[in-house]
XYZ file of C-alpha atoms in Angstrom:
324
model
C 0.000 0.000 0.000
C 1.597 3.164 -0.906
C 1.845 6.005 2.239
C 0.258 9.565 1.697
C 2.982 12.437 2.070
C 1.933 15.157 0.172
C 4.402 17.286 -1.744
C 2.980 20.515 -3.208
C 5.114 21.994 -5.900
C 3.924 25.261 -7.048
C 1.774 24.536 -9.764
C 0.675 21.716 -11.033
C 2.535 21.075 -14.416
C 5.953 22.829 -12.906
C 9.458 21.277 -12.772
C 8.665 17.335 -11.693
C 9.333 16.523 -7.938
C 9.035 12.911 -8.676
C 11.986 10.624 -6.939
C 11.916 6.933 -8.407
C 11.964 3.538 -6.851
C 14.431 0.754 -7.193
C 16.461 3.437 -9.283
C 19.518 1.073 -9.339
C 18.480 -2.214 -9.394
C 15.834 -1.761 -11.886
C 18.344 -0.379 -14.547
C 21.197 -3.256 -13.514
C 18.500 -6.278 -13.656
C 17.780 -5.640 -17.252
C 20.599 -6.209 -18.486
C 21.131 -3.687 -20.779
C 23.693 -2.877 -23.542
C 24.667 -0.286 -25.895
C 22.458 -0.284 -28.969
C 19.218 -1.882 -27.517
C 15.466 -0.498 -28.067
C 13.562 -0.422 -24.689
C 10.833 0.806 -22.995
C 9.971 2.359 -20.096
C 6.281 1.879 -19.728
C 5.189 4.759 -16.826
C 7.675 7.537 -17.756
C 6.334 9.739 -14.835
C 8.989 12.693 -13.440
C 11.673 10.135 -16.224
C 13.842 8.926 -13.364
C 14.027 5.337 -14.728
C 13.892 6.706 -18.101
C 16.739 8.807 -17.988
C 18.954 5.998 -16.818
C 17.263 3.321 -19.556
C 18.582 6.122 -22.255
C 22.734 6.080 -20.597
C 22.704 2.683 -20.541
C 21.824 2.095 -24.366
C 23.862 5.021 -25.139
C 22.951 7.247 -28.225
C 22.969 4.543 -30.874
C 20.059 2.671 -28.543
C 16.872 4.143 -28.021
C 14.160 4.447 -25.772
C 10.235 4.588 -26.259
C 8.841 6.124 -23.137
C 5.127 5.730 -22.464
C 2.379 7.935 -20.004
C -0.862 7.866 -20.099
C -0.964 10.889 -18.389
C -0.381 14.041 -20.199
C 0.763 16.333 -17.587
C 3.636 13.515 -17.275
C 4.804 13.751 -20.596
C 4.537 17.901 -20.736
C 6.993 17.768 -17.170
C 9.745 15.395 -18.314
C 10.045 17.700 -21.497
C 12.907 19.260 -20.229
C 14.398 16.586 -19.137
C 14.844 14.140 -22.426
C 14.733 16.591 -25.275
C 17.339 16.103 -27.189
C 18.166 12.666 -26.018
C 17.537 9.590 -27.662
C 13.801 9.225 -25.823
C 10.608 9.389 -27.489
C 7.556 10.329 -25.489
C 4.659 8.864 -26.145
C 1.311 9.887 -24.880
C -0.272 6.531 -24.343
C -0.976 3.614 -21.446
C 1.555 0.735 -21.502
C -1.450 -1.540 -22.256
C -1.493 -0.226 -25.744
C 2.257 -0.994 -26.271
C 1.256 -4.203 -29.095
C -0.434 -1.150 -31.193
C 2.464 1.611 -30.102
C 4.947 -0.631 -31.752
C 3.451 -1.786 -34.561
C 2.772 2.005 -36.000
C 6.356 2.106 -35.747
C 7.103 -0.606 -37.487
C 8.807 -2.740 -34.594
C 9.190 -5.957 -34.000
C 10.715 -6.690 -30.929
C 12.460 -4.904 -28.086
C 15.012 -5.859 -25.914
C 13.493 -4.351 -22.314
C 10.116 -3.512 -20.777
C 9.976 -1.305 -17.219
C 6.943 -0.196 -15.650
C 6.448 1.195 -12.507
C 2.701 0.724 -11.089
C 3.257 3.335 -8.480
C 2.163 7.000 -8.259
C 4.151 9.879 -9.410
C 4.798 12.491 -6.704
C 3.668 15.095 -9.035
C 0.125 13.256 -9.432
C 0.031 13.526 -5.601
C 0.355 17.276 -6.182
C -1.933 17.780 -8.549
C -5.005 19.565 -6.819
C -6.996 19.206 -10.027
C -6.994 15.264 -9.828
C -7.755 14.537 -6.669
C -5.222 11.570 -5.683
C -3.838 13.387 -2.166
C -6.721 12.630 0.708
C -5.910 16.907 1.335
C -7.111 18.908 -1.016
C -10.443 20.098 -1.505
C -9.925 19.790 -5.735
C -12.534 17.174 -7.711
C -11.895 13.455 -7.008
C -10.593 12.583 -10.305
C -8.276 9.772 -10.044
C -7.481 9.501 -13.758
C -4.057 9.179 -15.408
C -5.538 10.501 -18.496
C -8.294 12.637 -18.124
C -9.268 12.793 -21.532
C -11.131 9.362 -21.289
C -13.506 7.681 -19.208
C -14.929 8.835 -16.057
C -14.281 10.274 -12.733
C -14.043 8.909 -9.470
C -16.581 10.746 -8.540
C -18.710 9.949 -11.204
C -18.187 6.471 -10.582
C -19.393 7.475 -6.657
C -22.441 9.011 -8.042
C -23.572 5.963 -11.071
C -22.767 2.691 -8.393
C -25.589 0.874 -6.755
C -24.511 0.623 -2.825
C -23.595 -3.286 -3.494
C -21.457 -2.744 -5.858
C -19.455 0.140 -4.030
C -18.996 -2.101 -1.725
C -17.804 -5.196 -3.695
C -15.251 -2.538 -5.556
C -13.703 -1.226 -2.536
C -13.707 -4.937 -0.865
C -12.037 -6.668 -3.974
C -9.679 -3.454 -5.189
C -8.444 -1.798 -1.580
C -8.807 -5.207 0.465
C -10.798 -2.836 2.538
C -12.626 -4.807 5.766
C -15.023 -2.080 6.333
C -16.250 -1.940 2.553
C -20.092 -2.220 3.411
C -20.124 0.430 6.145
C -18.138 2.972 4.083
C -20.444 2.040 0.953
C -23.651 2.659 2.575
C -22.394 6.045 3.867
C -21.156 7.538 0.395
C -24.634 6.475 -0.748
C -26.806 8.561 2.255
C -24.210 11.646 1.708
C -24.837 12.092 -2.324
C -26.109 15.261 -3.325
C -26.742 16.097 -6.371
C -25.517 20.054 -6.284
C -22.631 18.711 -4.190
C -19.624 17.232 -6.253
C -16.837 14.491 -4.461
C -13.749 16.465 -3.741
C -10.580 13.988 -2.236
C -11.044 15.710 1.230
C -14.355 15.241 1.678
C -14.117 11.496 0.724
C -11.128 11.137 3.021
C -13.443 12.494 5.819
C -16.173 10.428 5.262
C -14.428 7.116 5.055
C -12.244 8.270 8.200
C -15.610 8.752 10.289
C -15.930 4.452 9.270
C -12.839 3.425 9.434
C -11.397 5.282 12.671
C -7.435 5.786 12.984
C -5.629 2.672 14.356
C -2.321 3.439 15.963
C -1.120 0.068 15.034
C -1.038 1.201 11.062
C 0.549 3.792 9.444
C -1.787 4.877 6.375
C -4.583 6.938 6.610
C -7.902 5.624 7.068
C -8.556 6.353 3.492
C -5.905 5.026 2.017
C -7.449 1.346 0.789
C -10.873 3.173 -0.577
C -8.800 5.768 -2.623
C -6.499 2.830 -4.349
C -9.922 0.841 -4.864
C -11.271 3.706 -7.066
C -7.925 4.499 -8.195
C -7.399 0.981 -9.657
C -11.031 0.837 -10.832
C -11.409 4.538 -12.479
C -8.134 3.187 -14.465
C -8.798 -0.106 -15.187
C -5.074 -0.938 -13.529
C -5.249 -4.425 -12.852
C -6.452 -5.344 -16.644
C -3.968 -3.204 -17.981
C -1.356 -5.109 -16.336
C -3.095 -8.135 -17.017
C -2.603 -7.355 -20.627
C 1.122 -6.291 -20.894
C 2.314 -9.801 -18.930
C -0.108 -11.524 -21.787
C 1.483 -9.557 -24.071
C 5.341 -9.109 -23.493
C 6.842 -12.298 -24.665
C 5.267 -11.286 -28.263
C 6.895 -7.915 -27.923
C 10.379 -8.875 -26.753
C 12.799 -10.495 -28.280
C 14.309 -13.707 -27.033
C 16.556 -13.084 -23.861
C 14.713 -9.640 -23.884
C 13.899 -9.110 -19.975
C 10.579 -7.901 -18.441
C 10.587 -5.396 -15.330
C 8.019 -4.650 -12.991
C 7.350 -2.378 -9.894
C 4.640 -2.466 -7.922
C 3.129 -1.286 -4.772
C 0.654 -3.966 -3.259
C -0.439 -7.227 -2.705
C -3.231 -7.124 -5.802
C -0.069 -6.072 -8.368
C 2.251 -8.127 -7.372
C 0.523 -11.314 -7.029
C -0.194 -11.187 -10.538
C 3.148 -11.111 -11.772
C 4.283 -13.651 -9.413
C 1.867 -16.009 -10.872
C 2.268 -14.781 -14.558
C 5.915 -14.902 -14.237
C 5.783 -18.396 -12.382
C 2.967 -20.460 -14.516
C 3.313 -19.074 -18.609
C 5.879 -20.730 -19.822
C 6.939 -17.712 -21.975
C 9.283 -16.561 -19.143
C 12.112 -17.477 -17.499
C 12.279 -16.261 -14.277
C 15.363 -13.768 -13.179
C 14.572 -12.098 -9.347
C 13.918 -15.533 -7.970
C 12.711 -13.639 -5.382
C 11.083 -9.860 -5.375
C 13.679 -7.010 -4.802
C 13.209 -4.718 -2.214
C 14.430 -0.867 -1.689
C 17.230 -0.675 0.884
C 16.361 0.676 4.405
C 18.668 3.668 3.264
C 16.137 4.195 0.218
C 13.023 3.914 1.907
C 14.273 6.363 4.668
C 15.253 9.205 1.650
C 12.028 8.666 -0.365
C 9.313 6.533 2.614
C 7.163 6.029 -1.075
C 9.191 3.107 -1.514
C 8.570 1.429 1.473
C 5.810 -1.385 -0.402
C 7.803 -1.377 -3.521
C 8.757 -4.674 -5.183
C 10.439 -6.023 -8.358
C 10.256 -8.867 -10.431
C 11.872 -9.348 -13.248
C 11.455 -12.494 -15.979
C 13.353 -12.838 -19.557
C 11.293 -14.435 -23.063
C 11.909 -17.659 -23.375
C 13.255 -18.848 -27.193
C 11.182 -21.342 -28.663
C 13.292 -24.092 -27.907
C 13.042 -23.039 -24.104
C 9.551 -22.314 -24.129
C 8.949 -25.273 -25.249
C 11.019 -27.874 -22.818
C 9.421 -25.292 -19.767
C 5.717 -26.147 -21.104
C 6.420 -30.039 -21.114
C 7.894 -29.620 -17.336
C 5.760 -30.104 -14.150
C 4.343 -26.428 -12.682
C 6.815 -25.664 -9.956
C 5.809 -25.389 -6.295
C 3.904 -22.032 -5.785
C 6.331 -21.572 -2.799
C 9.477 -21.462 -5.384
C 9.540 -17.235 -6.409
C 9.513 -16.324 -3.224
C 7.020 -13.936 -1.065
């Protein structure tokens, strides 16, 4: 579960304020060379994309995907003029990304599920549980709807079945039936007063860290997004884009993420597994940047055919075997 500081840079599309995780051993577990085409799927504030671009070197290049806007208008700074191409677009859409550009295979994938510092900022979008902006929630606001539009269209049932299943949330039903008596409809969602009204259901514990609100926001979050089918998606889809021996990294932030690629990783036989068992920030890290704190990596390489095809014929391995 990812903590709640709340950096406010000020304005919302200034200079990025965004520190990334893992900055180190994400770059040194892909195994990169000079020369390679990679991608970093969630360019956010470019921390992880800066370092994909040294370590290819100017004859390599990397494709570096948001689907939020504001990211890609921050990081111009940064990479103009480097060999990094920003692409407005959500790493689910990477089969169609490559193929208008004529690729066939890359040698890297990164994504990092987490969220940017400057989206925490953002008082338009509503991700920090303290400001009094509209309860957004999307990476790209150009599409679908809001959180709180989603607040205002669900049946109480199925609030509560979204913020059970998505935020692991215990007190789902209670916090369900109270968004539904406090609609109005001359009264929009704003984060704070969400944050308020799930913290009069779910009281603070001093035995836990995050704020009362913390599991309901990620539950919309993920939902308004569609996060857990987008990264359902790229692990179908990444052995097809890599090449063989190209390597597969991913970040993320809680139980619902990683889970997923522990399994995809573990039972397609596509992969071959490379962190046999998740990477975690350093206690040095997590005290600079406390963000970090839930962060964990996996990373798998494609298979060739010949591999993929002696892994399918071999017994599944114990579910015990990557690790917790």
């Amino acid at each position: 579960m990812e903590s709640a500081a709340e950096p406010e840079p000020p304005n919302r599309l200034g200079p990025t304020v965004h520190r990334s995780v893992l900055p180190v051993e994400a770059i040194e577990t892909l195994a990169l060379r000079p020369g390679m085409l990679v991608v970093d799927g969630t360019m956010g504030g470019a921390g992880h994309t800066l370092s994909l671009a040294e370590q290819v070197g100017p004859t390599g290049r990397v494709l570096a995907l948001d689907a939020d806007a504001g990211a890609i208008e921050r990081a111009a700074g940064l990479i103009g003029g480097k060999n990094i191409e920003p692409i407005h677009a959500n790493f689910r859409d990477l089969p169609e990304v490559l193929r208008e550009r004529g690729i066939a295979g890359v040698d890297a994938i990164l994504v990092d599920l987490g969220l940017s510092s400057d989206q925490l900022a953002d008082r338009e979008r509503g991700f920090s549980f303290q400001t009094d902006g509209p309860l957004d929630l999307r990476f790209d606001v150009s599409t679908g709807e809001s959180a709180g539009e989603m607040l205002d269209r669900l049946d109480e049932r199925r609030l509560a079945d979204l913020i059970f299943e998505y935020g692991e949330e215990r007190a789902s039903r209670r916090i369900a039936r109270e968004i539904v008596r406090q609609r109005r409809p001359d009264v929009a969602w704003t984060a704070d007063r969400l944050a308020q009204l799930v913290s009069r259901c779910v009281p603070r514990s001093p035995q836990h860290a995050i704020h009362p609100a913390t599991r309901t926001f990620q539950a919309l979050r993920i939902a308004v997004n569609g996060e857990l089918e987008s990264l359902e998606l790229l692990l179908r889809d990444s052995p097809s884009l890599l090449k063989p021996g190209g390597r597969l990294g991913v970040i993320s932030f809680h139980s619902l993420e990683d889970r997923r690629v522990k399994e995809a990783f573990r039972d397609d036989p596509r992969w071959e597994v490379v962190t046999r068992k998740p990477i975690r920030p350093r206690d040095a890290e997590v005290e600079l940047n406390p963000r970090s704190r839930t962060a964990r990596l996996r990373v798998a390489a494609r298979r060739d055919a010949a591999a993929e095809r002696r892994a399918a014929e071999m017994p599944a391995a114990p579910k015990r075997f990557l690790g917790s």
